[in-house]
Short mmCIF file of C-alpha atoms and ligand atoms in Angstrom, two decimals:
data_model
loop_
_atom_site.label_atom_id
_atom_site.label_comp_id
_atom_site.label_asym_id
_atom_site.label_seq_id
_atom_site.Cartn_x
_atom_site.Cartn_y
_atom_site.Cartn_z
CA MET A 1 -73.58 70.74 -56.32
CA GLY A 2 -73.94 67.88 -58.75
CA SER A 3 -74.40 67.37 -62.46
CA GLU A 4 -76.39 64.64 -64.17
CA THR A 5 -74.39 62.08 -66.10
CA THR A 6 -75.28 58.72 -67.50
CA VAL A 7 -73.23 55.99 -65.91
CA PRO A 8 -73.41 52.58 -67.53
CA ARG A 9 -73.92 49.73 -65.11
CA HIS A 10 -72.29 46.37 -65.66
CA ARG A 11 -73.37 42.93 -64.58
CA VAL A 12 -70.54 40.98 -63.00
CA GLY A 13 -71.01 37.27 -62.33
CA TYR A 14 -69.20 35.62 -59.44
CA TRP A 15 -68.56 32.15 -58.11
CA PHE A 16 -66.58 31.19 -55.00
CA SER A 17 -66.44 27.93 -53.09
CA GLU A 18 -68.67 27.62 -50.07
CA LYS A 19 -65.60 27.87 -47.82
CA LYS A 20 -64.50 31.10 -49.46
CA SER A 21 -68.02 32.54 -49.55
CA LYS A 22 -68.32 31.96 -45.80
CA LYS A 23 -65.06 33.77 -45.12
CA PHE A 24 -65.93 36.71 -47.35
CA ASN A 25 -68.44 39.34 -46.33
CA LEU A 26 -70.36 39.09 -49.59
CA GLU A 27 -72.91 41.66 -48.49
CA GLU A 28 -70.10 44.20 -48.21
CA PHE A 29 -68.77 43.15 -51.63
CA HIS A 30 -72.24 43.62 -53.17
CA GLY A 31 -72.52 47.08 -51.59
CA ILE A 32 -69.10 48.30 -52.78
CA CYS A 33 -69.73 46.99 -56.28
CA ASP A 34 -73.17 48.56 -56.36
CA GLN A 35 -71.69 51.98 -55.53
CA ALA A 36 -69.20 51.51 -58.34
CA GLY A 37 -71.96 50.74 -60.84
CA LEU A 38 -71.43 46.99 -60.85
CA ASP A 39 -74.26 44.55 -60.25
CA LEU A 40 -72.87 41.39 -58.69
CA ILE A 41 -74.74 38.25 -59.74
CA LYS A 42 -74.03 34.93 -58.06
CA ILE A 43 -73.59 32.21 -60.69
CA ASN A 44 -75.16 28.79 -60.15
CA LEU A 45 -72.75 26.35 -61.77
CA THR A 46 -75.36 23.63 -61.99
CA LEU A 47 -77.63 25.73 -64.25
CA PRO A 48 -76.87 26.92 -67.79
CA ILE A 49 -74.71 30.05 -67.46
CA GLU A 50 -76.17 31.64 -70.60
CA ASP A 51 -79.53 31.83 -68.80
CA GLN A 52 -77.93 33.76 -65.93
CA GLY A 53 -76.22 36.50 -67.97
CA PRO A 54 -75.56 38.81 -69.62
CA PHE A 55 -72.23 39.52 -67.97
CA SER A 56 -69.48 42.05 -68.63
CA ALA A 57 -67.10 40.10 -66.41
CA ILE A 58 -66.95 37.04 -64.21
CA ILE A 59 -64.83 36.82 -61.07
CA HIS A 60 -64.34 33.36 -59.64
CA LYS A 61 -62.17 30.93 -57.77
CA MET A 62 -62.75 27.67 -59.58
CA THR A 63 -59.28 26.20 -59.06
CA ASP A 64 -60.64 23.26 -57.09
CA VAL A 65 -63.31 22.48 -59.70
CA ILE A 66 -60.74 22.72 -62.52
CA ALA A 67 -58.31 20.52 -60.60
CA GLN A 68 -61.04 17.94 -59.96
CA ALA A 69 -62.08 18.03 -63.63
CA ASP A 70 -58.47 17.51 -64.70
CA LEU A 71 -58.37 14.49 -62.39
CA GLY A 72 -61.41 13.11 -64.23
CA ASP A 73 -64.23 13.88 -61.81
CA PRO A 74 -67.32 13.72 -64.11
CA GLU A 75 -69.39 16.38 -62.31
CA SER A 76 -66.51 18.89 -62.27
CA LEU A 77 -65.72 18.04 -65.87
CA THR A 78 -69.27 18.89 -66.95
CA ILE A 79 -69.14 22.21 -65.09
CA VAL A 80 -65.73 23.19 -66.50
CA GLN A 81 -66.62 22.16 -70.05
CA SER A 82 -69.88 24.08 -70.12
CA PHE A 83 -68.17 27.11 -68.54
CA GLU A 84 -65.39 27.04 -71.14
CA ARG A 85 -67.93 26.62 -73.97
CA PHE A 86 -69.80 29.67 -72.66
CA ILE A 87 -66.60 31.74 -72.48
CA CYS A 88 -65.59 30.67 -75.98
CA ALA A 89 -68.96 31.72 -77.32
CA ASN A 90 -68.78 35.05 -75.45
CA PRO A 91 -65.21 36.24 -75.86
CA LYS A 92 -66.03 39.79 -74.74
CA ILE A 93 -66.71 38.64 -71.19
CA LYS A 94 -63.65 39.32 -69.03
CA ILE A 95 -62.71 36.40 -66.79
CA ILE A 96 -60.83 37.08 -63.60
CA ASP A 97 -58.76 35.07 -63.97
CA PRO A 98 -58.85 32.98 -67.18
CA PHE A 99 -58.85 29.22 -66.69
CA ASP A 100 -55.66 28.63 -68.67
CA ASN A 101 -53.80 31.12 -66.50
CA LEU A 102 -55.10 29.40 -63.39
CA ARG A 103 -54.10 25.99 -64.71
CA GLN A 104 -50.44 26.98 -64.60
CA LEU A 105 -50.79 27.25 -60.81
CA LEU A 106 -52.56 23.96 -60.21
CA ASP A 107 -49.44 21.85 -60.39
CA ARG A 108 -46.51 22.93 -58.24
CA TYR A 109 -43.85 21.59 -60.60
CA GLN A 110 -45.40 23.50 -63.50
CA THR A 111 -45.58 26.69 -61.42
CA TYR A 112 -41.94 26.57 -60.28
CA SER A 113 -40.80 25.72 -63.82
CA LYS A 114 -42.77 28.60 -65.27
CA ILE A 115 -41.24 31.06 -62.80
CA ASN A 116 -37.76 29.66 -63.31
CA ASN A 117 -38.09 30.04 -67.08
CA SER A 118 -39.36 33.61 -66.81
CA ASP A 119 -37.24 36.76 -66.62
CA LEU A 120 -37.29 36.57 -62.85
CA HIS A 121 -33.51 36.30 -62.54
CA LYS A 122 -33.27 39.77 -64.09
CA ALA A 123 -35.00 41.20 -61.02
CA GLY A 124 -31.94 40.59 -58.83
CA GLU A 125 -31.28 38.39 -55.86
CA VAL A 126 -34.33 36.20 -56.05
CA PHE A 127 -34.65 32.51 -56.83
CA VAL A 128 -36.84 29.46 -56.76
CA PRO A 129 -35.17 26.88 -54.49
CA PRO A 130 -34.01 23.77 -56.39
CA PHE A 131 -36.94 21.44 -57.01
CA VAL A 132 -37.83 18.23 -58.76
CA ASP A 133 -41.01 16.32 -59.45
CA LEU A 134 -41.23 12.80 -58.07
CA VAL A 135 -43.76 10.64 -59.86
CA SER A 136 -42.53 7.12 -59.15
CA ASN A 137 -42.51 4.99 -56.01
CA ASP A 138 -39.03 3.74 -56.92
CA VAL A 139 -36.91 5.18 -54.10
CA GLU A 140 -33.58 4.70 -55.91
CA GLU A 141 -34.90 6.53 -58.94
CA ASN A 142 -36.14 9.37 -56.73
CA ILE A 143 -32.77 9.67 -54.98
CA ARG A 144 -31.11 9.90 -58.38
CA LYS A 145 -33.57 12.55 -59.58
CA LEU A 146 -33.06 14.57 -56.41
CA ARG A 147 -29.28 14.53 -56.92
CA GLU A 148 -29.52 15.48 -60.58
CA ALA A 149 -31.84 18.40 -59.81
CA GLY A 150 -29.50 19.66 -57.09
CA VAL A 151 -32.14 19.33 -54.37
CA ARG A 152 -30.35 19.33 -51.01
CA TYR A 153 -31.31 17.98 -47.58
CA PRO A 154 -33.43 18.81 -45.85
CA PHE A 155 -36.11 19.35 -48.45
CA VAL A 156 -39.82 20.04 -48.26
CA CYS A 157 -41.96 17.45 -49.98
CA LYS A 158 -45.19 18.99 -51.31
CA PRO A 159 -48.13 17.35 -53.11
CA ALA A 160 -48.00 18.03 -56.84
CA VAL A 161 -51.56 19.37 -56.72
CA ALA A 162 -51.27 22.87 -55.30
CA HIS A 163 -54.87 23.87 -54.73
CA GLY A 164 -58.17 22.63 -53.47
CA SER A 165 -58.45 19.57 -51.33
CA LYS A 166 -57.00 19.35 -47.87
CA MET A 167 -54.46 16.93 -49.36
CA ALA A 168 -52.83 19.75 -51.33
CA HIS A 169 -51.45 21.16 -48.10
CA GLN A 170 -50.10 17.94 -46.47
CA MET A 171 -46.31 18.20 -46.53
CA SER A 172 -43.20 16.68 -45.05
CA ILE A 173 -39.61 17.63 -44.32
CA ILE A 174 -37.13 14.96 -45.41
CA PHE A 175 -33.78 15.24 -43.63
CA HIS A 176 -31.59 12.56 -45.22
CA GLU A 177 -31.39 10.11 -48.10
CA GLY A 178 -32.67 7.21 -45.99
CA ALA A 179 -35.97 9.04 -45.56
CA VAL A 180 -36.71 9.60 -49.24
CA LYS A 181 -39.03 6.61 -48.95
CA ASP A 182 -41.38 8.89 -46.99
CA CYS A 183 -42.12 10.98 -50.08
CA GLU A 184 -45.58 10.39 -51.42
CA PRO A 185 -45.59 10.81 -55.22
CA PRO A 186 -46.84 12.60 -57.18
CA CYS A 187 -45.04 15.34 -55.30
CA VAL A 188 -42.45 18.07 -55.64
CA ALA A 189 -39.31 18.07 -53.52
CA GLN A 190 -37.83 21.49 -52.87
CA THR A 191 -34.67 22.39 -50.98
CA PHE A 192 -35.46 23.81 -47.56
CA ILE A 193 -34.26 27.41 -47.22
CA PRO A 194 -33.49 28.52 -43.63
CA HIS A 195 -35.25 31.85 -43.10
CA ASP A 196 -35.65 32.48 -39.36
CA ALA A 197 -39.28 31.31 -39.33
CA ILE A 198 -40.75 34.37 -41.05
CA LEU A 199 -42.77 34.16 -44.25
CA PHE A 200 -43.81 37.12 -46.38
CA LYS A 201 -47.09 36.71 -48.23
CA ILE A 202 -47.44 39.07 -51.14
CA PHE A 203 -51.08 39.48 -52.12
CA VAL A 204 -51.67 40.83 -55.62
CA ILE A 205 -54.84 42.67 -56.63
CA GLY A 206 -54.48 43.95 -60.18
CA LYS A 207 -51.57 46.37 -60.23
CA LYS A 208 -51.36 46.61 -56.45
CA TYR A 209 -49.73 44.29 -54.02
CA PHE A 210 -49.76 44.01 -50.26
CA VAL A 211 -47.24 42.34 -48.00
CA VAL A 212 -48.27 40.44 -44.91
CA GLU A 213 -45.95 38.74 -42.45
CA ARG A 214 -46.73 35.21 -41.27
CA PRO A 215 -45.14 32.52 -39.11
CA SER A 216 -43.13 29.89 -40.95
CA LEU A 217 -40.90 26.87 -40.39
CA LYS A 218 -37.89 27.28 -38.12
CA ASN A 219 -34.32 26.78 -39.39
CA PHE A 220 -33.76 23.11 -40.11
CA SER A 221 -30.57 21.48 -41.33
CA ALA A 222 -29.64 18.04 -42.68
CA ALA A 223 -29.55 15.35 -40.00
CA GLU A 224 -30.23 11.65 -39.46
CA ILE A 225 -33.63 12.38 -37.96
CA PRO A 226 -37.13 11.14 -38.81
CA THR A 227 -39.34 12.86 -41.33
CA ILE A 228 -41.60 15.62 -40.02
CA PHE A 229 -45.11 15.58 -41.48
CA PHE A 230 -47.16 18.76 -41.30
CA ASP A 231 -50.18 20.56 -42.70
CA SER A 232 -49.11 23.90 -44.17
CA HIS A 233 -52.28 25.52 -42.82
CA ASP A 234 -51.15 24.71 -39.28
CA VAL A 235 -47.90 26.60 -39.81
CA SER A 236 -48.42 29.73 -41.87
CA LYS A 237 -51.89 31.07 -41.14
CA PRO A 238 -52.09 34.38 -39.21
CA ASP A 239 -52.97 32.64 -35.94
CA SER A 240 -50.75 29.56 -36.36
CA VAL A 241 -48.72 28.69 -33.27
CA SER A 242 -46.91 25.57 -34.41
CA LEU A 243 -43.93 24.21 -32.49
CA LEU A 244 -42.29 23.87 -35.91
CA SER A 245 -42.04 27.67 -35.99
CA VAL A 246 -40.20 28.11 -32.68
CA LEU A 247 -36.57 29.06 -33.29
CA ASP A 248 -33.90 27.27 -31.28
CA ASP A 249 -32.63 29.26 -28.27
CA ASP A 250 -29.34 30.21 -29.92
CA GLU A 251 -31.22 31.69 -32.89
CA LYS A 252 -33.89 33.63 -31.07
CA CYS A 253 -31.93 36.89 -31.25
CA ASN A 254 -31.26 36.60 -34.98
CA VAL A 255 -31.98 39.77 -36.93
CA HIS A 256 -35.63 39.85 -37.97
CA PRO A 257 -35.87 39.35 -41.76
CA THR A 258 -37.04 42.30 -43.82
CA ILE A 259 -38.17 42.72 -47.37
CA ASN A 260 -36.92 45.48 -49.67
CA GLY A 261 -39.37 47.66 -51.59
CA GLU A 262 -37.40 48.13 -54.78
CA LEU A 263 -36.37 44.51 -55.31
CA LEU A 264 -39.86 43.39 -54.41
CA ASP A 265 -41.33 45.81 -56.96
CA ARG A 266 -39.16 44.26 -59.65
CA VAL A 267 -39.97 40.72 -58.60
CA MET A 268 -43.69 41.41 -58.60
CA SER A 269 -43.51 43.09 -62.02
CA MET A 270 -41.79 40.04 -63.45
CA LEU A 271 -44.25 37.64 -61.85
CA ARG A 272 -47.25 39.53 -63.04
CA ILE A 273 -45.93 39.55 -66.58
CA ALA A 274 -45.12 35.84 -66.36
CA LEU A 275 -48.47 34.81 -64.89
CA GLU A 276 -50.82 37.32 -66.52
CA MET A 277 -53.18 37.21 -63.57
CA ASN A 278 -55.01 39.79 -61.51
CA LEU A 279 -55.51 37.85 -58.31
CA PHE A 280 -52.70 35.78 -56.91
CA GLY A 281 -50.43 35.41 -53.91
CA VAL A 282 -46.70 34.83 -53.70
CA ASP A 283 -44.96 33.33 -50.66
CA ILE A 284 -41.41 34.55 -50.17
CA VAL A 285 -38.85 33.71 -47.50
CA VAL A 286 -35.62 35.66 -47.04
CA GLU A 287 -32.69 33.27 -47.04
CA LYS A 288 -30.70 33.43 -43.83
CA ASN A 289 -27.04 34.38 -44.46
CA THR A 290 -27.54 35.66 -48.05
CA GLY A 291 -30.68 37.80 -47.71
CA HIS A 292 -31.81 36.52 -51.11
CA TYR A 293 -35.52 36.09 -51.73
CA ALA A 294 -36.76 32.55 -52.23
CA ILE A 295 -40.12 32.13 -53.92
CA ILE A 296 -41.61 29.03 -52.36
CA ASP A 297 -45.28 29.13 -53.36
CA ILE A 298 -47.74 30.87 -55.66
CA ASN A 299 -51.48 30.74 -55.03
CA ALA A 300 -54.37 31.65 -57.27
CA PHE A 301 -56.92 33.96 -55.58
CA PRO A 302 -55.66 33.42 -52.02
CA GLY A 303 -57.37 34.47 -48.80
CA TYR A 304 -56.02 38.07 -48.61
CA GLU A 305 -56.25 37.93 -44.83
CA GLY A 306 -54.65 41.08 -43.42
CA VAL A 307 -55.21 43.17 -46.55
CA PRO A 308 -57.23 46.27 -45.69
CA ASP A 309 -60.19 47.17 -47.91
CA PHE A 310 -59.80 44.07 -50.06
CA PHE A 311 -63.21 44.46 -51.74
CA THR A 312 -62.57 48.10 -52.59
CA HIS A 313 -59.36 47.14 -54.41
CA VAL A 314 -61.00 44.22 -56.20
CA THR A 315 -63.90 46.42 -57.23
CA GLU A 316 -61.45 48.95 -58.71
CA VAL A 317 -59.89 46.16 -60.76
CA LEU A 318 -63.29 44.92 -61.91
CA LYS A 319 -64.38 48.41 -62.86
CA ALA A 320 -61.19 49.09 -64.82
CA ILE A 321 -61.58 45.78 -66.62
CA VAL A 322 -65.22 46.17 -67.61
CA GLU A 323 -64.60 49.74 -68.72
CA SER A 324 -61.59 48.82 -70.80
CA SER A 325 -63.80 47.40 -73.55
CA PRO A 326 -66.85 48.65 -75.43
CA VAL A 327 -69.86 48.47 -73.18
CA SER A 328 -71.52 45.17 -73.83
CA SER A 329 -74.05 43.28 -71.84
CA SER A 330 -74.71 46.32 -69.72
CA SER A 331 -77.63 48.54 -68.94
CA SER A 332 -77.51 52.31 -68.44
CA ILE A 333 -79.02 54.28 -65.61
CA THR A 334 -78.93 57.95 -64.73
CA THR A 335 -77.27 58.99 -61.51
CA THR A 336 -76.09 62.20 -59.96
CA THR A 337 -72.36 62.56 -59.55
CA SER A 338 -70.56 65.19 -57.58
CA SER A 339 -68.78 67.83 -59.62
CA ARG A 340 -65.76 67.33 -57.38
CA GLY A 341 -63.85 64.23 -58.38
CA VAL A 342 -63.26 61.52 -55.84
CA GLY A 343 -59.55 61.39 -54.96
CA GLU A 344 -58.50 58.71 -57.38
CA GLU A 345 -55.00 59.73 -58.18
CA ASP A 346 -52.48 56.94 -57.84
CA SER A 347 -49.92 57.78 -55.22
CA GLY A 348 -47.48 55.10 -56.27
CA ILE A 349 -46.72 53.45 -52.98
CA ASP A 350 -48.89 54.10 -50.02
CA THR A 351 -49.60 52.50 -46.70
CA GLY A 352 -52.73 50.51 -45.98
CA ASP A 353 -54.71 50.60 -42.78
CA SER A 354 -53.19 53.29 -40.61
CA SER A 355 -53.77 51.24 -37.48
CA ASP A 356 -51.06 48.80 -38.52
CA GLU A 357 -47.54 49.13 -37.23
CA LYS A 358 -45.70 49.81 -40.44
CA ARG A 359 -43.58 52.42 -42.07
CA HIS A 360 -44.37 54.18 -45.22
CA GLN A 361 -41.59 53.48 -47.61
CA GLY A 362 -40.58 54.38 -51.07
CA ASN A 363 -38.35 52.22 -53.14
CA ASN A 364 -34.97 51.25 -51.77
CA GLN A 365 -36.10 50.97 -48.19
CA SER A 366 -36.22 47.97 -45.98
CA VAL A 367 -39.42 47.61 -44.08
CA ARG A 368 -40.64 45.62 -41.21
CA VAL A 369 -44.16 44.91 -40.06
CA LYS A 370 -46.13 43.48 -37.29
CA ARG A 371 -47.20 39.93 -38.08
CA SER A 372 -50.36 39.65 -40.16
CA SER A 373 -50.71 43.32 -40.93
CA ALA A 374 -50.61 44.57 -44.46
CA LEU A 375 -47.17 46.01 -44.86
CA PHE A 376 -47.51 48.25 -47.81
CA ASN A 377 -48.95 48.28 -51.21
CA SER A 378 -47.31 49.28 -54.41
CA THR A 379 -49.48 50.58 -57.16
CA ASN A 380 -47.08 51.84 -59.72
CA ASN A 381 -44.72 49.13 -60.66
CA ILE A 382 -46.76 46.25 -61.86
CA GLN A 383 -47.59 46.75 -65.48
CA ILE A 384 -50.11 44.76 -67.45
N1 ATP B 1 -38.44 25.69 -49.78
C1 ATP B 1 -38.85 25.99 -48.55
N2 ATP B 1 -37.94 26.38 -47.64
C2 ATP B 1 -38.34 26.69 -46.38
N3 ATP B 1 -39.60 26.61 -45.94
C3 ATP B 1 -40.53 26.23 -46.82
C4 ATP B 1 -40.21 25.91 -48.17
N4 ATP B 1 -41.35 25.57 -48.79
C5 ATP B 1 -42.32 25.66 -47.89
N5 ATP B 1 -41.86 26.06 -46.69
C6 ATP B 1 -42.64 26.23 -45.46
O1 ATP B 1 -43.78 25.39 -45.58
C7 ATP B 1 -44.99 26.17 -45.59
C8 ATP B 1 -45.96 25.58 -46.59
O2 ATP B 1 -45.39 25.56 -47.90
P1 ATP B 1 -46.20 26.10 -49.16
O3 ATP B 1 -46.38 27.56 -49.01
O4 ATP B 1 -45.53 25.62 -50.36
O5 ATP B 1 -47.57 25.33 -48.93
P2 ATP B 1 -49.04 25.63 -49.41
O6 ATP B 1 -49.89 24.58 -48.82
O7 ATP B 1 -49.06 25.77 -50.87
O8 ATP B 1 -49.35 27.02 -48.70
P3 ATP B 1 -50.58 28.03 -48.98
O9 ATP B 1 -51.53 27.84 -47.87
O10 ATP B 1 -49.89 29.36 -48.94
O11 ATP B 1 -51.12 27.68 -50.31
C9 ATP B 1 -44.54 27.58 -45.93
O12 ATP B 1 -45.44 28.53 -45.42
C10 ATP B 1 -43.18 27.64 -45.26
O13 ATP B 1 -43.31 27.83 -43.88
O1 4MY B 2 -59.39 31.05 -50.12
P1 4MY B 2 -59.52 29.57 -50.22
O2 4MY B 2 -60.60 29.04 -49.36
O3 4MY B 2 -59.65 29.13 -51.62
O4 4MY B 2 -58.16 28.92 -49.62
C1 4MY B 2 -56.88 29.43 -49.97
C2 4MY B 2 -56.21 29.95 -48.74
O5 4MY B 2 -56.98 31.01 -48.25
P2 4MY B 2 -57.56 30.99 -46.77
O6 4MY B 2 -56.46 31.45 -45.87
O7 4MY B 2 -58.67 31.98 -46.82
O8 4MY B 2 -58.01 29.60 -46.45
C3 4MY B 2 -54.83 30.47 -49.07
O9 4MY B 2 -54.20 30.89 -47.89
P3 4MY B 2 -53.38 32.26 -47.83
O10 4MY B 2 -52.27 32.16 -48.85
O11 4MY B 2 -54.34 33.37 -48.16
O12 4MY B 2 -52.92 32.25 -46.42
C4 4MY B 2 -53.99 29.37 -49.68
O13 4MY B 2 -53.85 28.31 -48.77
C5 4MY B 2 -54.66 28.84 -50.92
O14 4MY B 2 -53.87 27.81 -51.45
C6 4MY B 2 -56.05 28.30 -50.56
O15 4MY B 2 -56.69 27.90 -51.73
P4 4MY B 2 -57.09 26.37 -51.95
O16 4MY B 2 -55.83 25.57 -51.82
O17 4MY B 2 -58.09 26.02 -50.89
O18 4MY B 2 -57.62 26.38 -53.33
MG1 MG B 3 -47.85 28.87 -49.15
MG1 MG B 4 -49.95 27.23 -51.96
#
């Protein structure tokens, strides 16, 4: 039995890079949005946006375009400026996520500083490994800066620009002072944290987050050895099989690192408050010997590989956002809805895809997952 109700439909604009669009099943996204009363409209950035609206919300990943504009690329600058003018003139349109919030993640030094200056330390045993920005080619000056910032050897040298071009992911491991010359400024040097070659990627979608396990760098220590150069995408993607991730024989039986639900809930609450974003990813390694969590990377709108039903979760966020304000820029249609409500109650913490090897866990429990499967999601602890 059904009853007739009027459900307002909303137009939601979207823009993703070609690379991201190829990876996403956009047809599926369109279908899920359609069922939720959202009309997805692909935005053409080379045409006036005002001619493509109206929109209730816009979801995008324009980090690369913003980064290029900030570096002075004229074409990107034109796109970003006209987009920002449009947003300014239409303040009711919800942007997921706002440009200024994304900008804080474009530069690694800025990101780490922001997190370090937040209330993160109140969450418990979690830290950002010591880091410093290197902007000069003067090796002596860089050595001095490294010392002053408490960055120890080995350290990971990362390009200052965090997103976009392939260059953003070209890194090196510097093992001793004599190799500081191998740093390529502008970059950020960050103390290497031994973590038994396991990385936890925490993918945030609105108030939910999902944990996925990935391969990572093996345990390195200071030594008079040459710099190792690597591409981060060769190390920590789901199917990466880098030699840099193979633990030494005497460490192969080390206890597999785990991540604790309650501490993680607190960390993610703090980060969400600090960043004010709906779509982001956090890379955490568990420090060998102490078990403390080291936050080593934060990504705007990451790939979400391994997160079950990604589009369903994103659509829920979009729907909540467009419905949180007076209906503007929307049209109404009449549909038939079932008199029985769809099970929408929030169960707090629940498991994702049941085919994954994972344990349901409430707070206070350690959990372990098969690599690349979504570990769990928490829906109750991240507050806007
Ligand atoms: N401080 C650190 N201590 C130990 N390992 C680290 C550290 N920083 C980075 N790594 C290793 O290097 C890899 C790449 O680092 P990072 O995540 O900063 O790069 P990225 O290019 O921004 O990655 P992403 O693809 O997630 O954006 C990590 O997945 C991890 O294996
Ligand atoms: O999704 P995009 O194409 O934008 O690429 C992002 C990539 O996702 P992918 O794995 O699908 O390539 C992310 O990896 P995961 O954290 O999800 O592993 C991470 O590397 C981001 O920094 C990349 O953003 P970019 O640096 O390119 O702006
Ligand atoms: Mg990373
Ligand atoms: Mg990153």
